[in-house]
PDB file of N, CA and C in Angstrom:
ATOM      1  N   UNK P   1       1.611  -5.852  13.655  1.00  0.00           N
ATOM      2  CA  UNK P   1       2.181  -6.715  12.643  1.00  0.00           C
ATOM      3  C   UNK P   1       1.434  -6.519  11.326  1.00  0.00           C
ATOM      4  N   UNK P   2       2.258  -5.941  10.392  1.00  0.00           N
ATOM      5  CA  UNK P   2       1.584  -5.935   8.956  1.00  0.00           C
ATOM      6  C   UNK P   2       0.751  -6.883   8.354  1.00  0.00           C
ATOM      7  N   UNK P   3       1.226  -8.377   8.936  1.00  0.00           N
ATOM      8  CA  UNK P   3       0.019  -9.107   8.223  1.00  0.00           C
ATOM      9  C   UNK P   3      -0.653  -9.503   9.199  1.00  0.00           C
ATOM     10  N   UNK P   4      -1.351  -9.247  10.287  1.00  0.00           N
ATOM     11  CA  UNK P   4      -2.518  -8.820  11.007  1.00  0.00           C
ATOM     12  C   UNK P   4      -3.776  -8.031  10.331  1.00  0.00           C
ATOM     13  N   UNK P   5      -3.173  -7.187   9.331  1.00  0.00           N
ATOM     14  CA  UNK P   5      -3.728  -6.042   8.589  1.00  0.00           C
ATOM     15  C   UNK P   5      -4.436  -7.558   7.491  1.00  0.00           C
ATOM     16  N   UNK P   6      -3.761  -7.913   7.274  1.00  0.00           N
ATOM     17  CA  UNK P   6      -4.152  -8.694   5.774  1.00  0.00           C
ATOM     18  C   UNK P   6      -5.209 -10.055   5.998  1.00  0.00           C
ATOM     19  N   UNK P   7      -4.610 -10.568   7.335  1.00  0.00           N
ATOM     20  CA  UNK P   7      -5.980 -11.807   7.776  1.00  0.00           C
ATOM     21  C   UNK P   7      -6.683 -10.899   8.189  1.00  0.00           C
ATOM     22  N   UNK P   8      -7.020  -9.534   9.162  1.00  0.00           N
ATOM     23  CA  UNK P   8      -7.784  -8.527   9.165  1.00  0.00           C
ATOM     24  C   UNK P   8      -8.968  -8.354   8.240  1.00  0.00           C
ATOM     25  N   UNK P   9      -7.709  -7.747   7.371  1.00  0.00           N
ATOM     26  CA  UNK P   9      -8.500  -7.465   6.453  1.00  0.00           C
ATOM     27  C   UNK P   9      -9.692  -5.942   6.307  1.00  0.00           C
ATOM     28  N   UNK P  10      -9.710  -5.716   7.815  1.00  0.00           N
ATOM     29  CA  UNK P  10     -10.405  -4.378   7.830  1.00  0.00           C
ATOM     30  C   UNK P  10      -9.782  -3.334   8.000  1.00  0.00           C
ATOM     31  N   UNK P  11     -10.202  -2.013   8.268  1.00  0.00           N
ATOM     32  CA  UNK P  11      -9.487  -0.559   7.800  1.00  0.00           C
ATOM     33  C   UNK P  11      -8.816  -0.229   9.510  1.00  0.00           C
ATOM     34  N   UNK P  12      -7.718   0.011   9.694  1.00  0.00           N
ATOM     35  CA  UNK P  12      -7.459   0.626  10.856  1.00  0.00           C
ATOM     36  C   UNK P  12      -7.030   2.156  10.798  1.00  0.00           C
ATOM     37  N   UNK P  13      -6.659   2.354  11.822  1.00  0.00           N
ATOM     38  CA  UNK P  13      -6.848   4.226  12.368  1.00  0.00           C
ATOM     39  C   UNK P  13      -5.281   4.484  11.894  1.00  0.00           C
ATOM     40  N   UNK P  14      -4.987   6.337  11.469  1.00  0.00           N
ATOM     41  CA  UNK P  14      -3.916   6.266  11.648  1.00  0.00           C
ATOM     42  C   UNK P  14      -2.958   6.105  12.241  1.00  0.00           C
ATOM     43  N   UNK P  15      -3.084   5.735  13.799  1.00  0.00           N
ATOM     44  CA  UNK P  15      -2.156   5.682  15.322  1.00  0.00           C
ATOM     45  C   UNK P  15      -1.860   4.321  15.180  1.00  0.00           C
ATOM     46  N   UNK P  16      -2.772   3.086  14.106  1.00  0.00           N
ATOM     47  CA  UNK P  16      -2.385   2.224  14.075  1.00  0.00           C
ATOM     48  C   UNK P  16      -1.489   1.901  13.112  1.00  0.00           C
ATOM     49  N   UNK P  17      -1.931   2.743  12.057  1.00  0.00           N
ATOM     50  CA  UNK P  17      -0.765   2.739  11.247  1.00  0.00           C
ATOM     51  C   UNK P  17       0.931   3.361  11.465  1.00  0.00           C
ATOM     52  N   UNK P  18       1.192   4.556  12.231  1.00  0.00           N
ATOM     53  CA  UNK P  18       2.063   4.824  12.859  1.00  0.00           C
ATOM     54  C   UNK P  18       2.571   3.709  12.972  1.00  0.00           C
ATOM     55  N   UNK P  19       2.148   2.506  14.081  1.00  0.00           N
ATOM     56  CA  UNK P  19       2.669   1.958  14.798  1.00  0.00           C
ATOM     57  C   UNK P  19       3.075   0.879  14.033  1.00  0.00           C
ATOM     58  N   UNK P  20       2.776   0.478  12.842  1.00  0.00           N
ATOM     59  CA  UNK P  20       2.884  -0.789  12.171  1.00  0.00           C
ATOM     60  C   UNK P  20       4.279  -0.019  11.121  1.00  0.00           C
ATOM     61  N   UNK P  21       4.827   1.072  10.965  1.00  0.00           N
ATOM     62  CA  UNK P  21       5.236   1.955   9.932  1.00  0.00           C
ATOM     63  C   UNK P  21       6.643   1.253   9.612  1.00  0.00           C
ATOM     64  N   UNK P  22       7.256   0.743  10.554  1.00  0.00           N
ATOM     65  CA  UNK P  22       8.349  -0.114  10.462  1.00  0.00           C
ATOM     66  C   UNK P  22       8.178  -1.393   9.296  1.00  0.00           C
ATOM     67  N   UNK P  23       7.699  -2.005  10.314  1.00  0.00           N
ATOM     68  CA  UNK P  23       7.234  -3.587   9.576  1.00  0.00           C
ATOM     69  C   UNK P  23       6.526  -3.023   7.923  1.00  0.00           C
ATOM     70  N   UNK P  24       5.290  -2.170   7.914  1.00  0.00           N
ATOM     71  CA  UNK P  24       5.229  -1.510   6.792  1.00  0.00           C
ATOM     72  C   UNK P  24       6.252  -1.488   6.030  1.00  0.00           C
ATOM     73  N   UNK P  25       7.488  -0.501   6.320  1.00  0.00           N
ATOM     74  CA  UNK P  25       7.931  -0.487   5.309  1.00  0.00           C
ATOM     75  C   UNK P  25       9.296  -1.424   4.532  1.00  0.00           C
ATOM     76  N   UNK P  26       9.587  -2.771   5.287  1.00  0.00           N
ATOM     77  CA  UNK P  26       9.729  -3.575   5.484  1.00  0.00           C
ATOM     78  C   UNK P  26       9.071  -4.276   4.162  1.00  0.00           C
ATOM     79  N   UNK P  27       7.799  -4.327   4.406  1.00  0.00           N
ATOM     80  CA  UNK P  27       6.577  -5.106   3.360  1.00  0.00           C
ATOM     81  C   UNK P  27       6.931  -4.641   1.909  1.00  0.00           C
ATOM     82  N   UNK P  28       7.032  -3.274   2.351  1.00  0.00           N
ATOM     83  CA  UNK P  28       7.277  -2.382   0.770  1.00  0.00           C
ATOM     84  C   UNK P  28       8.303  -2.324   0.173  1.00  0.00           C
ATOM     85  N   UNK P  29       9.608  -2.624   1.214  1.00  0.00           N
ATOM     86  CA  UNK P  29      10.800  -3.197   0.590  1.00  0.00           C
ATOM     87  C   UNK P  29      10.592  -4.181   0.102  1.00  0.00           C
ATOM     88  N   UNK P  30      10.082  -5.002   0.146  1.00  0.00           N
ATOM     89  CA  UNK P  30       9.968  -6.668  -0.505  1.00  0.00           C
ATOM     90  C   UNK P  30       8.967  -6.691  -1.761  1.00  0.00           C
ATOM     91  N   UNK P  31       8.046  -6.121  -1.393  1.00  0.00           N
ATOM     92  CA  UNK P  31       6.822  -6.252  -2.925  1.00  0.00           C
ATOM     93  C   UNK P  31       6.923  -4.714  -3.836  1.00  0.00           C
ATOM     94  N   UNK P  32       8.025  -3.576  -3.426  1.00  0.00           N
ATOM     95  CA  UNK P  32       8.135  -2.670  -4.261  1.00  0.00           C
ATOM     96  C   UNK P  32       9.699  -2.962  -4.625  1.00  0.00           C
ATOM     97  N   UNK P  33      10.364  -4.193  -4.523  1.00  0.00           N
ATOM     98  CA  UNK P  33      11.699  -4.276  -5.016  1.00  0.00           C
ATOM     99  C   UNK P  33      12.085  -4.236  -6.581  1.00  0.00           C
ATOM    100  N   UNK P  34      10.735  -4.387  -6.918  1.00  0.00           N
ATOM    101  CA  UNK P  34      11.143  -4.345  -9.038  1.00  0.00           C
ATOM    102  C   UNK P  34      10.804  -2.786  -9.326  1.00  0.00           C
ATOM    103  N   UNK P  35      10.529  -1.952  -8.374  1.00  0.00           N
ATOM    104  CA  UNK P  35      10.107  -0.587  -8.639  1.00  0.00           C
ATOM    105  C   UNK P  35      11.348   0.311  -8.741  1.00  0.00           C
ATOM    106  N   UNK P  36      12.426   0.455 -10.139  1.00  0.00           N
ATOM    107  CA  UNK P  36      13.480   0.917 -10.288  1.00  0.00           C
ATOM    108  C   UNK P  36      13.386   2.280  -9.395  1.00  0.00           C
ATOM    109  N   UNK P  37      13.015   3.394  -8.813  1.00  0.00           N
ATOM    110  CA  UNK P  37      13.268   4.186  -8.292  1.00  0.00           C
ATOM    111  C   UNK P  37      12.818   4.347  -7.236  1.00  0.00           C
ATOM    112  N   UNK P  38      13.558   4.837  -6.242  1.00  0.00           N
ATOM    113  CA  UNK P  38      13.309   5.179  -4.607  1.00  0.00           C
ATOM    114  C   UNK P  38      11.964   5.912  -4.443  1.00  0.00           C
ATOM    115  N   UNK P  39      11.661   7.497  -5.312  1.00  0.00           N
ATOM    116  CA  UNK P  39      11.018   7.869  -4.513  1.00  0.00           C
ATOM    117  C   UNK P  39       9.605   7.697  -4.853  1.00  0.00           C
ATOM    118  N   UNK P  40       9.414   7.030  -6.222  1.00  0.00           N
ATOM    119  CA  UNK P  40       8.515   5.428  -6.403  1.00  0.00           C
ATOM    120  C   UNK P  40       8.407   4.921  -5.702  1.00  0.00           C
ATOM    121  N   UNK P  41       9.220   4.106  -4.564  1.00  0.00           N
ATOM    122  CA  UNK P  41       8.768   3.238  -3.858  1.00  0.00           C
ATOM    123  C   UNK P  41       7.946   4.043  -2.823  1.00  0.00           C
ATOM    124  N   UNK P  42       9.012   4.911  -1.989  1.00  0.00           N
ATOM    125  CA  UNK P  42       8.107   5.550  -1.369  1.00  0.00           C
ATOM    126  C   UNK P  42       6.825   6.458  -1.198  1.00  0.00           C
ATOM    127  N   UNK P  43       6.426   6.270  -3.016  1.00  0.00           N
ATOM    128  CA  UNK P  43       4.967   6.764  -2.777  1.00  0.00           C
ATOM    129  C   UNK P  43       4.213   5.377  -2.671  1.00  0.00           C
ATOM    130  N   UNK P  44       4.977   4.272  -3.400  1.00  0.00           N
ATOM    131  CA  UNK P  44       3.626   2.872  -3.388  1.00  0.00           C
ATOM    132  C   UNK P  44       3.844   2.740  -1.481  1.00  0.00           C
ATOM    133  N   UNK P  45       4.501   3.195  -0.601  1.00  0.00           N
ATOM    134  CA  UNK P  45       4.303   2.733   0.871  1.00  0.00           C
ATOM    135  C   UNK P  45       3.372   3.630   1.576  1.00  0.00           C
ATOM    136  N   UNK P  46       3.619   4.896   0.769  1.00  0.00           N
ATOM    137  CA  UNK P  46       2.392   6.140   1.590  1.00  0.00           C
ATOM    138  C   UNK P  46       0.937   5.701   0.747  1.00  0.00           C
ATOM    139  N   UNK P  47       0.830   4.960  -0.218  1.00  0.00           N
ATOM    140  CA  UNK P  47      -0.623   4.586  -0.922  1.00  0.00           C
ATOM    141  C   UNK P  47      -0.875   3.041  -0.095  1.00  0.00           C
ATOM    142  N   UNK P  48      -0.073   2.349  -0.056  1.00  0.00           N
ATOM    143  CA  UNK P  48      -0.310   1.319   0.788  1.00  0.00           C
ATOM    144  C   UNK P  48      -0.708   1.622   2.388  1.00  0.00           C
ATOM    145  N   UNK P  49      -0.227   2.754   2.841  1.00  0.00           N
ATOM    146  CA  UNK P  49      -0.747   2.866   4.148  1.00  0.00           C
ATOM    147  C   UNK P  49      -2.300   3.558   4.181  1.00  0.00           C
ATOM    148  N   UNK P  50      -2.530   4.623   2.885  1.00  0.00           N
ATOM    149  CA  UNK P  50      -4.138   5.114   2.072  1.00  0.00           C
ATOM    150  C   UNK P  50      -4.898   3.774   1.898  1.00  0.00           C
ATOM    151  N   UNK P  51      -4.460   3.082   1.890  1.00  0.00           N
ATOM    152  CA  UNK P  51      -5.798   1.552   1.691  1.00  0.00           C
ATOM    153  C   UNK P  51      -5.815   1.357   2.699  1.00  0.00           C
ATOM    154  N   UNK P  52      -4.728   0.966   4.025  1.00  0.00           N
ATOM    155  CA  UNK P  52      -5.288   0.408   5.209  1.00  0.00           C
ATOM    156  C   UNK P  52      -5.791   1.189   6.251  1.00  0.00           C
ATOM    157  N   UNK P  53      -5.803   2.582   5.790  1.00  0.00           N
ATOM    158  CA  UNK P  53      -6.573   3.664   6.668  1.00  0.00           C
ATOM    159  C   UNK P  53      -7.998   3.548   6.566  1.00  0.00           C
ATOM    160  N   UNK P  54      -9.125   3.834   7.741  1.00  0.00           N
ATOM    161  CA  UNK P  54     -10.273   4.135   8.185  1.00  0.00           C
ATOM    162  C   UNK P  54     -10.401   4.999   6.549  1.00  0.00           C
ATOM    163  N   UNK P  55     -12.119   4.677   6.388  1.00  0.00           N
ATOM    164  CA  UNK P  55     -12.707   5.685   5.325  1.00  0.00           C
ATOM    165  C   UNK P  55     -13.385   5.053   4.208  1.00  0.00           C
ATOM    166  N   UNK P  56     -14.205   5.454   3.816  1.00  0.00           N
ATOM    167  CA  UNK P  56     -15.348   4.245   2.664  1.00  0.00           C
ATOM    168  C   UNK P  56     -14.618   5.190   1.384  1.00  0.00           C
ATOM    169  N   UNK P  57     -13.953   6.034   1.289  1.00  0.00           N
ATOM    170  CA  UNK P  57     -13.556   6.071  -0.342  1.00  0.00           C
ATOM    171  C   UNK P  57     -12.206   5.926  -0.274  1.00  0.00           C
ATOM    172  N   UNK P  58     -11.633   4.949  -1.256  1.00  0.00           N
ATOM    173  CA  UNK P  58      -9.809   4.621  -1.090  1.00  0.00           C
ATOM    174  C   UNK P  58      -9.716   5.472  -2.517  1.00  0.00           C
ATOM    175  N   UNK P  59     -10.087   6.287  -3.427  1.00  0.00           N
ATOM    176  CA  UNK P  59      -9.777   7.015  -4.306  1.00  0.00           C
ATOM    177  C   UNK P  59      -7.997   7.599  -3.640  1.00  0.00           C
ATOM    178  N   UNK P  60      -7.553   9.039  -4.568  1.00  0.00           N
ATOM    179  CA  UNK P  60      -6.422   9.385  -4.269  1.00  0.00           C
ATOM    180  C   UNK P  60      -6.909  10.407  -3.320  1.00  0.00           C
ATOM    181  N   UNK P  61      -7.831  10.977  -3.780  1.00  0.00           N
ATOM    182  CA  UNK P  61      -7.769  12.245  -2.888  1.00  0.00           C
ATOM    183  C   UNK P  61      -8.275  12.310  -1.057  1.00  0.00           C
ATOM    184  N   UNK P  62      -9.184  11.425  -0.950  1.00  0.00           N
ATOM    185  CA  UNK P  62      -9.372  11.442   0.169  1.00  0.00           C
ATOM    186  C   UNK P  62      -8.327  10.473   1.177  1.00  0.00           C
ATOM    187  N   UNK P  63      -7.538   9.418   0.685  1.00  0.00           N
ATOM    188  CA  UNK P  63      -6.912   8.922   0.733  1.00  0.00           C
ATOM    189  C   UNK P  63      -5.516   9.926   1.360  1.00  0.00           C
ATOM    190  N   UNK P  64      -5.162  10.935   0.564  1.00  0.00           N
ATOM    191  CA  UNK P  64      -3.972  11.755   0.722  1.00  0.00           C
ATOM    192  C   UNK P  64      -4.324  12.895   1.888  1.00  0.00           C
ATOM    193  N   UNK P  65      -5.549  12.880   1.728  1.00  0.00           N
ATOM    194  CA  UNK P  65      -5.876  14.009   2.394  1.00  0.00           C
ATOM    195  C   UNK P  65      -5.829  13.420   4.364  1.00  0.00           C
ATOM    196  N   UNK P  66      -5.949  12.223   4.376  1.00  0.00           N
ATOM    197  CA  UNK P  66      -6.022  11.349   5.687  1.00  0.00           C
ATOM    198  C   UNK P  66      -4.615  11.024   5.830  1.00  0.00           C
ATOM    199  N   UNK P  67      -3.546  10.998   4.946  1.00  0.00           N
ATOM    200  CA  UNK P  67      -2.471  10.869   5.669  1.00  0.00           C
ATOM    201  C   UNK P  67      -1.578  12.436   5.839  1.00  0.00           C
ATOM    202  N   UNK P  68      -0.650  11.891   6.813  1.00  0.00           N
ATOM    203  CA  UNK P  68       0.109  13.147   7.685  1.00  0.00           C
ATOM    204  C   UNK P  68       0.734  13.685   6.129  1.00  0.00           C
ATOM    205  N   UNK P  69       1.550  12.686   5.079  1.00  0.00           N
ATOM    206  CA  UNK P  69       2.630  12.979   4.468  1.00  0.00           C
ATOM    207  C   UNK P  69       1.838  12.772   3.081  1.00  0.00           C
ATOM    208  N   UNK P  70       0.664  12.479   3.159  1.00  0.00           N
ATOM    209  CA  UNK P  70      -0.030  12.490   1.836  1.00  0.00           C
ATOM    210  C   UNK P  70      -0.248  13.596   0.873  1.00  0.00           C
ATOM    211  N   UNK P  71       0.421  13.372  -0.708  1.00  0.00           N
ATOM    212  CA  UNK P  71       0.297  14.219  -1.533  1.00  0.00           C
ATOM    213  C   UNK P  71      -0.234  13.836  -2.996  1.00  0.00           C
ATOM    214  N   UNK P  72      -1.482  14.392  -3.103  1.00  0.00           N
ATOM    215  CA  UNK P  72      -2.558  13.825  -4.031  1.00  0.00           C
ATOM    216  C   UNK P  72      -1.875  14.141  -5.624  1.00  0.00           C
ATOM    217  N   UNK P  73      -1.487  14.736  -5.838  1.00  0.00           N
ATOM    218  CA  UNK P  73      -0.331  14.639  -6.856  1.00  0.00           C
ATOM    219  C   UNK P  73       0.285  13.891  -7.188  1.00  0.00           C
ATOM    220  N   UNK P  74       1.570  13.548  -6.386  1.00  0.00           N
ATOM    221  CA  UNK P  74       2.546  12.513  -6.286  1.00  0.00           C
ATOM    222  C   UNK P  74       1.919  11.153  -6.443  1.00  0.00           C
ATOM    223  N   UNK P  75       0.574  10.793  -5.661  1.00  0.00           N
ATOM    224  CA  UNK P  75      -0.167   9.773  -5.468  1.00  0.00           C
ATOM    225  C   UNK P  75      -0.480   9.162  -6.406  1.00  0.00           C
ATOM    226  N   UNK P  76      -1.154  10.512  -7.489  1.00  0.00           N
ATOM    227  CA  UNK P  76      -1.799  10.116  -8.424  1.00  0.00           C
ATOM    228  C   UNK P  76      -1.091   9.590  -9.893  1.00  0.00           C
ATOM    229  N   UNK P  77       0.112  10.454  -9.677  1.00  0.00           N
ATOM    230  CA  UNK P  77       1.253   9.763 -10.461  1.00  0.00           C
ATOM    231  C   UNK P  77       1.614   8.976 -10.515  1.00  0.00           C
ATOM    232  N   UNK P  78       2.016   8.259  -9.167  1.00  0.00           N
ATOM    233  CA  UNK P  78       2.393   6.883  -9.369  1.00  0.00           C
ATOM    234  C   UNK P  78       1.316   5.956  -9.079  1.00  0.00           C
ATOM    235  N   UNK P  79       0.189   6.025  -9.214  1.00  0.00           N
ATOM    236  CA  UNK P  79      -0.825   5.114  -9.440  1.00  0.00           C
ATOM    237  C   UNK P  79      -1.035   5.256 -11.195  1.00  0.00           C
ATOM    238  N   UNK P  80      -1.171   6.369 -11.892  1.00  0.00           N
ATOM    239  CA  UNK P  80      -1.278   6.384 -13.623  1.00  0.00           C
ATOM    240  C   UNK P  80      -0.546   6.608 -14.114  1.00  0.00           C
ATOM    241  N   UNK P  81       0.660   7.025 -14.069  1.00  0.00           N
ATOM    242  CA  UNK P  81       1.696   7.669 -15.209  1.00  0.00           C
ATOM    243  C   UNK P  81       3.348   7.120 -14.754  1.00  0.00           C
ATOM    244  N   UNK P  82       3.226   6.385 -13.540  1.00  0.00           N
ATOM    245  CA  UNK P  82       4.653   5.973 -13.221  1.00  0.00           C
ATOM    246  C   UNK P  82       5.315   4.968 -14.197  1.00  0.00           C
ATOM    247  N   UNK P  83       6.656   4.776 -14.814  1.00  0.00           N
ATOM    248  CA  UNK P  83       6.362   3.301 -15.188  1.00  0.00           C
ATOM    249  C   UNK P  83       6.781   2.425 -14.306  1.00  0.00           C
ATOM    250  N   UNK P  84       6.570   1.274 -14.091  1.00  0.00           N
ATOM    251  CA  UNK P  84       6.303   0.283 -13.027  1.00  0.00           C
ATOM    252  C   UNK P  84       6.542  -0.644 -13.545  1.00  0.00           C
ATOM    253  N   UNK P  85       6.122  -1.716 -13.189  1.00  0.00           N
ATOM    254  CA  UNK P  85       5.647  -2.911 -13.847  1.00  0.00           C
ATOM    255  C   UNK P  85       4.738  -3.557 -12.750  1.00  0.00           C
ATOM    256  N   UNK P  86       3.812  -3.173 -13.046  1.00  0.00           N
ATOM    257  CA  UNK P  86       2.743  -3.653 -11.931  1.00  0.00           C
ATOM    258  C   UNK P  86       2.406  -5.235 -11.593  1.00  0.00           C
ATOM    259  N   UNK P  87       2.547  -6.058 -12.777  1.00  0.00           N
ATOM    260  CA  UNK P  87       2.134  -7.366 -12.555  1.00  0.00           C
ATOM    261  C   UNK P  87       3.466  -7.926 -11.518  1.00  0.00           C
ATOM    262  N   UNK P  88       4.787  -7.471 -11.206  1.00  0.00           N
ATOM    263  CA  UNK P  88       5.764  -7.601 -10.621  1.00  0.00           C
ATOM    264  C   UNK P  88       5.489  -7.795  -9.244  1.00  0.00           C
ATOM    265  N   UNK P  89       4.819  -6.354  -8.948  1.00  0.00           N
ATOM    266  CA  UNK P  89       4.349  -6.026  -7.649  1.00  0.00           C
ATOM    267  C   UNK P  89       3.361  -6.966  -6.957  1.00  0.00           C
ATOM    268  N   UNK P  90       2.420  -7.151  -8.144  1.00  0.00           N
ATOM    269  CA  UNK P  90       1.252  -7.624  -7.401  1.00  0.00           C
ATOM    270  C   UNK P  90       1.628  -9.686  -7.366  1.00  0.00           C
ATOM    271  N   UNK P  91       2.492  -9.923  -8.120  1.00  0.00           N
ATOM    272  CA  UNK P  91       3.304 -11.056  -7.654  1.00  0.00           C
ATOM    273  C   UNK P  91       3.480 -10.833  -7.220  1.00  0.00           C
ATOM    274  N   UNK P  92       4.410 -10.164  -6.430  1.00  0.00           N
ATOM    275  CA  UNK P  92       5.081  -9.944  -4.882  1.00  0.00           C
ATOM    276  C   UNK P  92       4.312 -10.253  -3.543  1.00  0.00           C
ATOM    277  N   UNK P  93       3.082  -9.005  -4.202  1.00  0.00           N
ATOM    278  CA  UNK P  93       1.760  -9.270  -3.032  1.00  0.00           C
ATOM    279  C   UNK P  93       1.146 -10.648  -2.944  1.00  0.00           C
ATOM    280  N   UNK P  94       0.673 -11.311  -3.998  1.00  0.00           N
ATOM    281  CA  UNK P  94       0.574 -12.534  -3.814  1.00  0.00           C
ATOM    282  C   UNK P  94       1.339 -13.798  -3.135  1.00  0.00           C
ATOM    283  N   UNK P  95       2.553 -13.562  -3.700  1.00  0.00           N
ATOM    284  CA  UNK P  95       3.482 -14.379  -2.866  1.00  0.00           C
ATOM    285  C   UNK P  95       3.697 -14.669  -1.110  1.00  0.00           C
ATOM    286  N   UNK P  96       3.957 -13.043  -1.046  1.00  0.00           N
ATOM    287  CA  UNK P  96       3.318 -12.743   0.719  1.00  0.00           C
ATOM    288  C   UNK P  96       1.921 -13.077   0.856  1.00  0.00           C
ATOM    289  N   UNK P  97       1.075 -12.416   0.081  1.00  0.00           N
ATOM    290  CA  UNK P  97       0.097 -12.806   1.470  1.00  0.00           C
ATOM    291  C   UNK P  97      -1.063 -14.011   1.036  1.00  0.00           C
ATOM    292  N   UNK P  98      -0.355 -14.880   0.084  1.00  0.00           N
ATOM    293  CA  UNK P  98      -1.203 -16.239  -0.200  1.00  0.00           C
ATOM    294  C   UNK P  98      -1.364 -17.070   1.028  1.00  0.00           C
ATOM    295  N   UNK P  99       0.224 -17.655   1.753  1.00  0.00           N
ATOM    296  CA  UNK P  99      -0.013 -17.850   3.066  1.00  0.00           C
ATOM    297  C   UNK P  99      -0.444 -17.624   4.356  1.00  0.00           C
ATOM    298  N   UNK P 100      -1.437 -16.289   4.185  1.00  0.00           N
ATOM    299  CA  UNK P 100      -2.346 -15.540   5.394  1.00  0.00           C
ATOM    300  C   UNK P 100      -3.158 -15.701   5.095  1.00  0.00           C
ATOM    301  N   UNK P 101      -3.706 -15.306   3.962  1.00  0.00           N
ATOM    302  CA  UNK P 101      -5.382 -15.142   3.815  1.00  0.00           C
ATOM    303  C   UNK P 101      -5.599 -16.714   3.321  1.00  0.00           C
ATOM    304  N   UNK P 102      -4.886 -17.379   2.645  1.00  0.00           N
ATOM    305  CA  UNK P 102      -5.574 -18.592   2.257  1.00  0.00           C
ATOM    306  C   UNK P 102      -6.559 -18.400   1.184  1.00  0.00           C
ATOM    307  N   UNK P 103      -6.528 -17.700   0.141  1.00  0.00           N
ATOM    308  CA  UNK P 103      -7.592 -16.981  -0.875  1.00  0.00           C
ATOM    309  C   UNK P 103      -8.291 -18.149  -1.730  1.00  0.00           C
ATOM    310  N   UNK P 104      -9.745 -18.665  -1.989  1.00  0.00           N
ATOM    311  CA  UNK P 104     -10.050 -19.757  -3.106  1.00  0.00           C
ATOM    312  C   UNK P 104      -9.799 -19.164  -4.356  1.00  0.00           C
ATOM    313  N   UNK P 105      -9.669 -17.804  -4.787  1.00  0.00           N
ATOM    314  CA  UNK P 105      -9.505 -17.248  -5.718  1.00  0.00           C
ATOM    315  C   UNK P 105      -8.704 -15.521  -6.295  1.00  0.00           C
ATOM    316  N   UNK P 106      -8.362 -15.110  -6.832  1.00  0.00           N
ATOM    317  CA  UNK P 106      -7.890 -14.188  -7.145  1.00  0.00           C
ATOM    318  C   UNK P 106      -8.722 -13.016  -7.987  1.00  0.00           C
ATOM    319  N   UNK P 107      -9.161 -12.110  -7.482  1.00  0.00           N
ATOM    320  CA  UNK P 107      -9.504 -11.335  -9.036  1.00  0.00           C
ATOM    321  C   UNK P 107      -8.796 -10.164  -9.274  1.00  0.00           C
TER     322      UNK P 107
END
């Protein structure tokens, strides 16, 4: 369950991610819905699965390099040069996962 990951909170393996890939992308339908283009979204779901993977650097590259479909290019694009509207998203994220984690604060 995707928000297992989020009261979690810690890094799981890729076999776990496999297995969550549904519900994943599910999540990413909902908090990448202001992201006018498809294959936009589907890089913010392959970078969202780069954060919840095993590994002490979440940069792009090692990040891409740990997933099956990861491409440090593409990655890096739509983390700096996509346009987006990021504060959209990260409302989104908030919205979901205020009621899991229970956060005293935001930064």
């Amino acid at each position: 369950m995707v928000w297992w990951w989020f009261g979690h909170g810690g890094p799981v393996d890729l076999g776990e991610v496999e297995e969550l890939r549904g519900e994943l992308a599910a999540f990413v339908a909902e908090v990448f819905a202001s992201v006018p283009r498809r294959d936009q979204r589907a890089k913010g779901d392959c970078y969202l699965r780069g954060l919840m993977l095993e590994g002490r650097r979440k940069s792009i590259q090692p990040m891409a390099e740990r997933l099956p479909d990861g491409d440090m290019q593409a990655l890096q694009q739509f983390v700096s040069q996509s346009p987006w509207d990021h504060a959209a998203v990260l409302r989104a994220v908030a919205v979901k996962t205020v009621p899991v984690v229970d956060p005293v604060v935001w930064v």
